[in-house]
PDB file of C-alpha atoms in Angstrom:
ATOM      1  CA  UNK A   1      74.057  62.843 110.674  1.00 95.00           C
ATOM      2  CA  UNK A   2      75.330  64.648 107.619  1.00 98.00           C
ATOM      3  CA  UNK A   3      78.546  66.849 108.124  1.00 98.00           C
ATOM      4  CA  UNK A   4      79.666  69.476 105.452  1.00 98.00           C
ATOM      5  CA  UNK A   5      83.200  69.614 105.115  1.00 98.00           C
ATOM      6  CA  UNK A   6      84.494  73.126 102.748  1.00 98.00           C
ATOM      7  CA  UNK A   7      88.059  73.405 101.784  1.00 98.00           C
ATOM      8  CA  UNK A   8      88.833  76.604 100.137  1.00 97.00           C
ATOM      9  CA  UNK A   9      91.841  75.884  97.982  1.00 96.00           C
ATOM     10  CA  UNK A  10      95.174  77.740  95.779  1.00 95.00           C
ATOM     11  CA  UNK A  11      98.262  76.439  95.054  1.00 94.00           C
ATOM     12  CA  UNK A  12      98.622  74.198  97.856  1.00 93.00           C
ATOM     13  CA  UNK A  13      98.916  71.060  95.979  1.00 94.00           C
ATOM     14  CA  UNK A  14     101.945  69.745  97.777  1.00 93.00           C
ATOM     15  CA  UNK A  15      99.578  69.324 100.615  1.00 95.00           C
ATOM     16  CA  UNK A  16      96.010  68.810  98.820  1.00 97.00           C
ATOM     17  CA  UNK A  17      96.029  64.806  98.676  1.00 97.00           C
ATOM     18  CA  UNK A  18      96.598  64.107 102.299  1.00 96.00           C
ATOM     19  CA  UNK A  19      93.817  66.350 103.050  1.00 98.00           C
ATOM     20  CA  UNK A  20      91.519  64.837 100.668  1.00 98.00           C
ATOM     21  CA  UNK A  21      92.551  60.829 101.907  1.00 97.00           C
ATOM     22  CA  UNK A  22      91.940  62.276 105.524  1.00 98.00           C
ATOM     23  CA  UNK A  23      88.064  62.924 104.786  1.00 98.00           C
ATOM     24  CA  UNK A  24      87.664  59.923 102.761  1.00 97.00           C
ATOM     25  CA  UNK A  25      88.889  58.053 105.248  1.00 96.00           C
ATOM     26  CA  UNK A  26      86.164  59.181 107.740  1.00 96.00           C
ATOM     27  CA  UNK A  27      83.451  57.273 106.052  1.00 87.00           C
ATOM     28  CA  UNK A  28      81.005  55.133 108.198  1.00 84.00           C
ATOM     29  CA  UNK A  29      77.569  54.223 108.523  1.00 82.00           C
ATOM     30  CA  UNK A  30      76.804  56.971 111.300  1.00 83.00           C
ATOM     31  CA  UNK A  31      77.524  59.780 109.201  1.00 95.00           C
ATOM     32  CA  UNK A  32      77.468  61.144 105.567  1.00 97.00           C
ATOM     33  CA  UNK A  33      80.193  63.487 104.414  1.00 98.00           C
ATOM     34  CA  UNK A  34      79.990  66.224 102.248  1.00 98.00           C
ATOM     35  CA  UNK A  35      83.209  67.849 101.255  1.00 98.00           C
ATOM     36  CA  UNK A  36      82.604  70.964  99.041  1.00 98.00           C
ATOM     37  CA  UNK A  37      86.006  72.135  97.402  1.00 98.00           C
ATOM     38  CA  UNK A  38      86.367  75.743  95.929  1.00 98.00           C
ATOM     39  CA  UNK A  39      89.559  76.104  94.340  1.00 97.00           C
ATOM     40  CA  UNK A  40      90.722  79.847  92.951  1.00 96.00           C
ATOM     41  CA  UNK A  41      91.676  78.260  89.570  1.00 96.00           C
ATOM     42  CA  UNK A  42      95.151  76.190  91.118  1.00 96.00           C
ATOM     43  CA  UNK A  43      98.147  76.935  88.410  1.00 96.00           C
ATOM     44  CA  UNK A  44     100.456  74.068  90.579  1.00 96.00           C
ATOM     45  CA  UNK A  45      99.208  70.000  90.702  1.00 95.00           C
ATOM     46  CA  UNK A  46      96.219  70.836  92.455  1.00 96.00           C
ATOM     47  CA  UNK A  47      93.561  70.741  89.091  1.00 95.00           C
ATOM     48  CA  UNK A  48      95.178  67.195  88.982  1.00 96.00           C
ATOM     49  CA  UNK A  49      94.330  66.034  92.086  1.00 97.00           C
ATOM     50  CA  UNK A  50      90.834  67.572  92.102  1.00 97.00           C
ATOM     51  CA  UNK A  51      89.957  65.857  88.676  1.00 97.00           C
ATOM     52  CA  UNK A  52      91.336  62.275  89.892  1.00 97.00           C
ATOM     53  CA  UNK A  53      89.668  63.219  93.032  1.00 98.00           C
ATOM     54  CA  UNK A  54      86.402  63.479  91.333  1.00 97.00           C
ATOM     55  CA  UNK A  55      87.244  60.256  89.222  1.00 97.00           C
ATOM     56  CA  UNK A  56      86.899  58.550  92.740  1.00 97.00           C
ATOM     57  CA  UNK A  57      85.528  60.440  95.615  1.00 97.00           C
ATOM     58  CA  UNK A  58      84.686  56.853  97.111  1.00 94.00           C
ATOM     59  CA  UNK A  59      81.955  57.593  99.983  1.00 95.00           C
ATOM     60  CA  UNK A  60      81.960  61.506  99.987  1.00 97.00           C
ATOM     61  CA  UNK A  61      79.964  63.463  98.352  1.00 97.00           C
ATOM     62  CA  UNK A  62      82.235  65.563  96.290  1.00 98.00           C
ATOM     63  CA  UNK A  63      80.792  69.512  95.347  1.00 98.00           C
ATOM     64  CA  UNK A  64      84.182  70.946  93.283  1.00 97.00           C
ATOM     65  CA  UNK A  65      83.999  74.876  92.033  1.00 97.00           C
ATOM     66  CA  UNK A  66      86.796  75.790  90.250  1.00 96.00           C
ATOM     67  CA  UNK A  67      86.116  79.654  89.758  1.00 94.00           C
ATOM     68  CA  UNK A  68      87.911  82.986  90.584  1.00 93.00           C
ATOM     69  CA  UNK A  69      87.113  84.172  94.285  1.00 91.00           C
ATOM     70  CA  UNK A  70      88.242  87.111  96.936  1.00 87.00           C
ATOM     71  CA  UNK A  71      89.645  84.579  98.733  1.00 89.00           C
ATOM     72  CA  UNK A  72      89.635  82.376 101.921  1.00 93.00           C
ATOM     73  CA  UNK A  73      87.170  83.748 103.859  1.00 95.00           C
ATOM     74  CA  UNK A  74      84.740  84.901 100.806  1.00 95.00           C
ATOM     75  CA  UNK A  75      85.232  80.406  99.730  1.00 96.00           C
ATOM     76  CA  UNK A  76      84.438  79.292 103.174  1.00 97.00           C
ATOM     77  CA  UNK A  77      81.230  81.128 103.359  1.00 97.00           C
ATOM     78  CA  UNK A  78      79.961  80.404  99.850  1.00 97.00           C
ATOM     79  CA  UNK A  79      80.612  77.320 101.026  1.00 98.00           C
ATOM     80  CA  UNK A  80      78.594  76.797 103.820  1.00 98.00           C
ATOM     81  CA  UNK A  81      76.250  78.488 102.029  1.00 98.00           C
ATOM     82  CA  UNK A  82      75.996  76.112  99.850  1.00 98.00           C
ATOM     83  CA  UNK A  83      76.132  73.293 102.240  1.00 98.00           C
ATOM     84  CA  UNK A  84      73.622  70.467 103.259  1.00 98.00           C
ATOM     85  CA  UNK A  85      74.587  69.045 106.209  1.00 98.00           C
ATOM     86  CA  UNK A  86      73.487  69.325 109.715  1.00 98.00           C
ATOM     87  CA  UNK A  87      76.972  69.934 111.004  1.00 98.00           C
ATOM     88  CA  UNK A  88      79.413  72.317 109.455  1.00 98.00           C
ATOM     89  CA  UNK A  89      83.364  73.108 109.307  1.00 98.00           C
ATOM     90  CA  UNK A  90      86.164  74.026 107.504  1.00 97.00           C
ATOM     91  CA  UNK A  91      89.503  72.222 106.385  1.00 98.00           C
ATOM     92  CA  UNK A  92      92.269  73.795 104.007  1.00 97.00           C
ATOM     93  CA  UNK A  93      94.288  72.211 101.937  1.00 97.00           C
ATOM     94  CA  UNK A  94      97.148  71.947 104.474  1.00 96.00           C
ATOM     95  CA  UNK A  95      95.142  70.068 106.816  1.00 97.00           C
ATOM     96  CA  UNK A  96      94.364  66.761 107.979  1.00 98.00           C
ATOM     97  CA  UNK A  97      92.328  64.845 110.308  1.00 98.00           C
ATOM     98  CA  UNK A  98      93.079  62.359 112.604  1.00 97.00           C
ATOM     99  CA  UNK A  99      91.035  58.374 112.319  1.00 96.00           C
ATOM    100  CA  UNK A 100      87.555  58.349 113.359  1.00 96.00           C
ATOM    101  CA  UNK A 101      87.549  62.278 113.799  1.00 98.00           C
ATOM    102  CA  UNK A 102      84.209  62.927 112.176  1.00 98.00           C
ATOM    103  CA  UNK A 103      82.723  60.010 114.170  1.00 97.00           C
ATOM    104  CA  UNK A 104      83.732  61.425 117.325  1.00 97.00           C
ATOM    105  CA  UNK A 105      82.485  64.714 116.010  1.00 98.00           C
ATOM    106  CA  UNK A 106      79.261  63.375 115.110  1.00 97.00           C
ATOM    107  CA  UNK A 107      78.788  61.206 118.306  1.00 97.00           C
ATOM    108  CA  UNK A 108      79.172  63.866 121.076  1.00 98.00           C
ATOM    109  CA  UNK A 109      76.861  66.498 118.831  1.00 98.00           C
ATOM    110  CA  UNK A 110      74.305  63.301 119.448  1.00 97.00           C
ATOM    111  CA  UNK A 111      74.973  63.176 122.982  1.00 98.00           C
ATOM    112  CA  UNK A 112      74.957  66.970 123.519  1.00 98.00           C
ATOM    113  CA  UNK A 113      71.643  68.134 121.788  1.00 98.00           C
ATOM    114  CA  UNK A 114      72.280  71.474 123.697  1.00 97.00           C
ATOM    115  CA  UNK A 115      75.792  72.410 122.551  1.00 98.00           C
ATOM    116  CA  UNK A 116      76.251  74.335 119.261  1.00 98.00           C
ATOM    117  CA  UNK A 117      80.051  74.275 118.234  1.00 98.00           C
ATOM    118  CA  UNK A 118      83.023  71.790 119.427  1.00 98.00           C
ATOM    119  CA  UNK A 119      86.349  72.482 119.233  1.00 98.00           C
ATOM    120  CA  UNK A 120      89.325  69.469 119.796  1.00 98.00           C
ATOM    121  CA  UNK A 121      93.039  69.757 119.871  1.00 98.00           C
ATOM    122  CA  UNK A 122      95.328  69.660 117.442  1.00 97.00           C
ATOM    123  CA  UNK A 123      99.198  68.436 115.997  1.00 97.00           C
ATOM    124  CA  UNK A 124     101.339  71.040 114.153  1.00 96.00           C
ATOM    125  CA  UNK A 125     103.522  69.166 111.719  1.00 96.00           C
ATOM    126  CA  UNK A 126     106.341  70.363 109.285  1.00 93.00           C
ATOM    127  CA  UNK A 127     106.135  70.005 105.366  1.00 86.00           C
ATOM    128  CA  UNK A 128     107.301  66.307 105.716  1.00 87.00           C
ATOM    129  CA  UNK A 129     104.258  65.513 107.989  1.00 88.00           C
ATOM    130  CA  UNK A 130     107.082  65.237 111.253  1.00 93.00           C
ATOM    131  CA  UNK A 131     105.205  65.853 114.874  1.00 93.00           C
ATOM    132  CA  UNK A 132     106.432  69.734 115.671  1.00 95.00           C
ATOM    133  CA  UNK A 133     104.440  70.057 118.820  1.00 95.00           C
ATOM    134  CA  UNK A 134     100.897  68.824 119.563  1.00 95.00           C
ATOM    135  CA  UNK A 135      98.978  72.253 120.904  1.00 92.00           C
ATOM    136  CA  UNK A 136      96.421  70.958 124.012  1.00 93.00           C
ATOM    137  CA  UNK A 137      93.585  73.337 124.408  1.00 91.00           C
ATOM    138  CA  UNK A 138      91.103  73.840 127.080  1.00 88.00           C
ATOM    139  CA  UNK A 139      87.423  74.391 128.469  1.00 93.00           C
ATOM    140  CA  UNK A 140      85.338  77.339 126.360  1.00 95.00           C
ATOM    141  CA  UNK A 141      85.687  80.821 127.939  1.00 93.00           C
ATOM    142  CA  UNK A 142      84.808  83.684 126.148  1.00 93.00           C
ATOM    143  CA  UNK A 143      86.863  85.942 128.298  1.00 93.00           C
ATOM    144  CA  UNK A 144      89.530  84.129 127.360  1.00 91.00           C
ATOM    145  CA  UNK A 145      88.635  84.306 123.676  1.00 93.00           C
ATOM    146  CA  UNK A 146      88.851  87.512 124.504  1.00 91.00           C
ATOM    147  CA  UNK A 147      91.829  88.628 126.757  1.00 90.00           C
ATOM    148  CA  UNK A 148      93.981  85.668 125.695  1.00 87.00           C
ATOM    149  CA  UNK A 149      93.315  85.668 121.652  1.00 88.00           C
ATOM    150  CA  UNK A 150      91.870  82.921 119.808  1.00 90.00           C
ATOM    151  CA  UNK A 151      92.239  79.142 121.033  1.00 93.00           C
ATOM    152  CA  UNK A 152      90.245  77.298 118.945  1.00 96.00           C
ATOM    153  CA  UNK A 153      91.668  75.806 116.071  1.00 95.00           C
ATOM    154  CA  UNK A 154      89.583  76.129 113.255  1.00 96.00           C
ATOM    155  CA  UNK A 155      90.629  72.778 111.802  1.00 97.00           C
ATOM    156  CA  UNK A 156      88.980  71.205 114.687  1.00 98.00           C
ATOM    157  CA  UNK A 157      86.136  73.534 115.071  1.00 98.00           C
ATOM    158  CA  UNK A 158      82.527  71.907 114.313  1.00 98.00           C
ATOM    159  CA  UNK A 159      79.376  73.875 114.042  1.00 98.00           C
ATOM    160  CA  UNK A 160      75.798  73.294 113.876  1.00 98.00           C
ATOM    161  CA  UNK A 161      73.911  74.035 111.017  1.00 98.00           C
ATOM    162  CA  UNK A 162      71.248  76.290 112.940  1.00 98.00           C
ATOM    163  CA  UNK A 163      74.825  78.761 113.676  1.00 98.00           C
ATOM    164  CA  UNK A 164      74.903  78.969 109.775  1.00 98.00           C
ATOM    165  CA  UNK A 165      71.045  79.843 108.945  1.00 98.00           C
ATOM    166  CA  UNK A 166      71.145  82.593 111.821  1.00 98.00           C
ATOM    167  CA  UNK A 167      73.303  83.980 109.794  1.00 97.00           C
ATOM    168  CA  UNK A 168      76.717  83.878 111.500  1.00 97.00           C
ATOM    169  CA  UNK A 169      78.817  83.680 108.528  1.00 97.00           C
ATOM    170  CA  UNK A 170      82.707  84.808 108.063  1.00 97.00           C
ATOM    171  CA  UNK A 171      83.294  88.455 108.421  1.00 95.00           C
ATOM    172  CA  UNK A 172      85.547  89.121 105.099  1.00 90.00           C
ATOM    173  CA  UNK A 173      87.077  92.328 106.144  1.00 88.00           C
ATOM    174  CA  UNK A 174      89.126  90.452 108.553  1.00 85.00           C
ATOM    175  CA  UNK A 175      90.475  88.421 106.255  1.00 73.00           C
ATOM    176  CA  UNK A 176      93.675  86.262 108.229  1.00 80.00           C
ATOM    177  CA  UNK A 177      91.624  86.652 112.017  1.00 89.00           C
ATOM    178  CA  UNK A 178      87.881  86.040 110.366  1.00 94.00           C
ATOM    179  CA  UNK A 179      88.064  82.449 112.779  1.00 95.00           C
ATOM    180  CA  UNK A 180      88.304  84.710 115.710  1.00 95.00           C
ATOM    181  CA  UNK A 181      85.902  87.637 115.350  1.00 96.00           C
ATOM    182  CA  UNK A 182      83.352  84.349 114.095  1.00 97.00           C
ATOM    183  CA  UNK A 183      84.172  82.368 117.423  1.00 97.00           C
ATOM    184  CA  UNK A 184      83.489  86.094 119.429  1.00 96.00           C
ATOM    185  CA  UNK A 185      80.350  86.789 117.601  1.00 97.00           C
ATOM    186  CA  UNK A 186      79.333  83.171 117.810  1.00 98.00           C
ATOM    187  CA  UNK A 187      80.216  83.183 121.987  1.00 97.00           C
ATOM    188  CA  UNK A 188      78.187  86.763 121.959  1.00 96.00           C
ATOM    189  CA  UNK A 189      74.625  85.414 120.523  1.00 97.00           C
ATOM    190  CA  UNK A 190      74.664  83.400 122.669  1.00 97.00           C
ATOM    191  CA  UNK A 191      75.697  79.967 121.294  1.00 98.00           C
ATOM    192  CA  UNK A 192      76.582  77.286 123.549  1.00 98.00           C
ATOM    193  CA  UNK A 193      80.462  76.174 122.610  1.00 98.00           C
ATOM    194  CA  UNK A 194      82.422  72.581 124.616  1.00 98.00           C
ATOM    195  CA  UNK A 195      86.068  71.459 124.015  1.00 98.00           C
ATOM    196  CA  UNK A 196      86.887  67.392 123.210  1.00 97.00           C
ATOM    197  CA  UNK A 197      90.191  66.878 124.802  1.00 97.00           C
ATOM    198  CA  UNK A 198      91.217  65.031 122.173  1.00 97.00           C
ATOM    199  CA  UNK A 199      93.277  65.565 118.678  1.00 98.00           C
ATOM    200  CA  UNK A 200      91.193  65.510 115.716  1.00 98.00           C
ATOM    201  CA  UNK A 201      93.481  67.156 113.270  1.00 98.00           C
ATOM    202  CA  UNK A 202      96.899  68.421 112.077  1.00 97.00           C
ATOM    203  CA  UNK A 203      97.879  71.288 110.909  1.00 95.00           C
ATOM    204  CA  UNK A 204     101.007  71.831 108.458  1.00 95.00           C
ATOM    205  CA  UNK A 205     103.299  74.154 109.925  1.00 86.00           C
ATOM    206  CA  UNK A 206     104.770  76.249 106.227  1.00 49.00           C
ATOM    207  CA  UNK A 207     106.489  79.490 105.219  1.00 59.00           C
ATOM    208  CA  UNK A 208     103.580  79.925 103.064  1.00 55.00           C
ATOM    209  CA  UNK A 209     100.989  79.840 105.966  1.00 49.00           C
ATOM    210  CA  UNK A 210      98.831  82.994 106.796  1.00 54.00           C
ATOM    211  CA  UNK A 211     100.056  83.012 109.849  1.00 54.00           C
ATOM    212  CA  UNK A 212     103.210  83.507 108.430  1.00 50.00           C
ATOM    213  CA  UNK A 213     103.240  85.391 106.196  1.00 46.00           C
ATOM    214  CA  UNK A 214     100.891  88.372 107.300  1.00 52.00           C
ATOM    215  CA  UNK A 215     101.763  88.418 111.185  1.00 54.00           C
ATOM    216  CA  UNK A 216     101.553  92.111 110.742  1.00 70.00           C
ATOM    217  CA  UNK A 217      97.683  92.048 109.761  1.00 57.00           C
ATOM    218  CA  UNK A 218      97.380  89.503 112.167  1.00 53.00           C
ATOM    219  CA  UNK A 219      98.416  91.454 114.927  1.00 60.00           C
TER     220      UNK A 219
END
């Protein structure tokens, strides 16, 4: 099983190498990784890291872009666009997953022929890597996608690939909530979605977070 791995990337060099060592960590014999990186020309560390990244990508196979975008949401879906693997998801730069996530990721898709996206649960840690709080999450319901707001974390959201040729990409108008409106429209055609109640990534709590910074969008 091939998984496709995009991390859209600016400026977030501070956090871009434990990312990286995360995925290349993941390697096995049941899976192949591909991690395709599209980084809005970095000014900070990041160009290093990318280029020493390339250097040595060990047993992923490395795509890097380095061009001007529209952002986030515009990189993800060129992204998976561009992908080749039979499962697909999206890590930024200030994310990281946990040992063996990809297996686990790639086992229950074996054992599940009829599900189409997982979702797992997920640490938030400070700048420093420090446990904040580890956020538990719970069975699929699209009424409470709906009513309650959006659950699943998109670090530890997996898709199939047939999700991505229907079509289903990012909506870029939404911009900081495009992982919700995807998960509703996803839940809406009719795709079958399961939650592993298990961690399979962590997520670096920052001031310069989305979710920080534009809560007023957000909302």
């Amino acid at each position: 099983m091939k998984i496709s791995i995009v991390t859209p990337s600016f400026n977030q060099g501070k956090y871009f190498q434990k990312c990286i060592e995360s995925i290349k960590a993941q390697a096995c014999n049941a899976i192949e990784i591909e991690h395709i990186v599209l980084d809005n020309c970095s000014t900070d560390a990041t160009g290093d890291i990318l280029r020493s990244y390339q250097a040595n990508p060990g047993l992923v196979n490395l795509v890097a872009i380095i061009e001007p975008d529209r952002g986030q949401t515009e990189a993800i879906n060129r992204g998976f666009l561009l992908g080749s693997g039979d499962i697909f998801c999206w890590l930024n730069t200030d994310e990281y997953y946990k040992p063996s996530t990809l297996a686990t990721v790639a086992r229950f898709f074996e054992e599940h022929p009829d599900i189409d996206v997982i979702f797992g649960d997920c640490e938030f840690v400070d700048g420093d890597g420090n446990l904040v709080k580890t956020k538990r999450e719970y069975f699929f319901s699209i009424s409470m996608l709906v009513y309650y707001g959006c659950y699943l974390p998109s670090c530890t959201t997996f898709v199939r690939r047939r999700v991505i040729d229907a079509g289903l990409l990012l909506a870029p108008e939404f911009r900081v909530t495009m992982d919700f409106d995807w998960y509703v429209r996803i839940a809406k055609a009719g795709y079958r979605i399961a939650h592993i109640p298990q961690v399979l990534a962590s997520f670096t709590w920052h001031d310069t977070n989305i979710s920080s910074v534009q809560v007023e969008r957000r909302r």
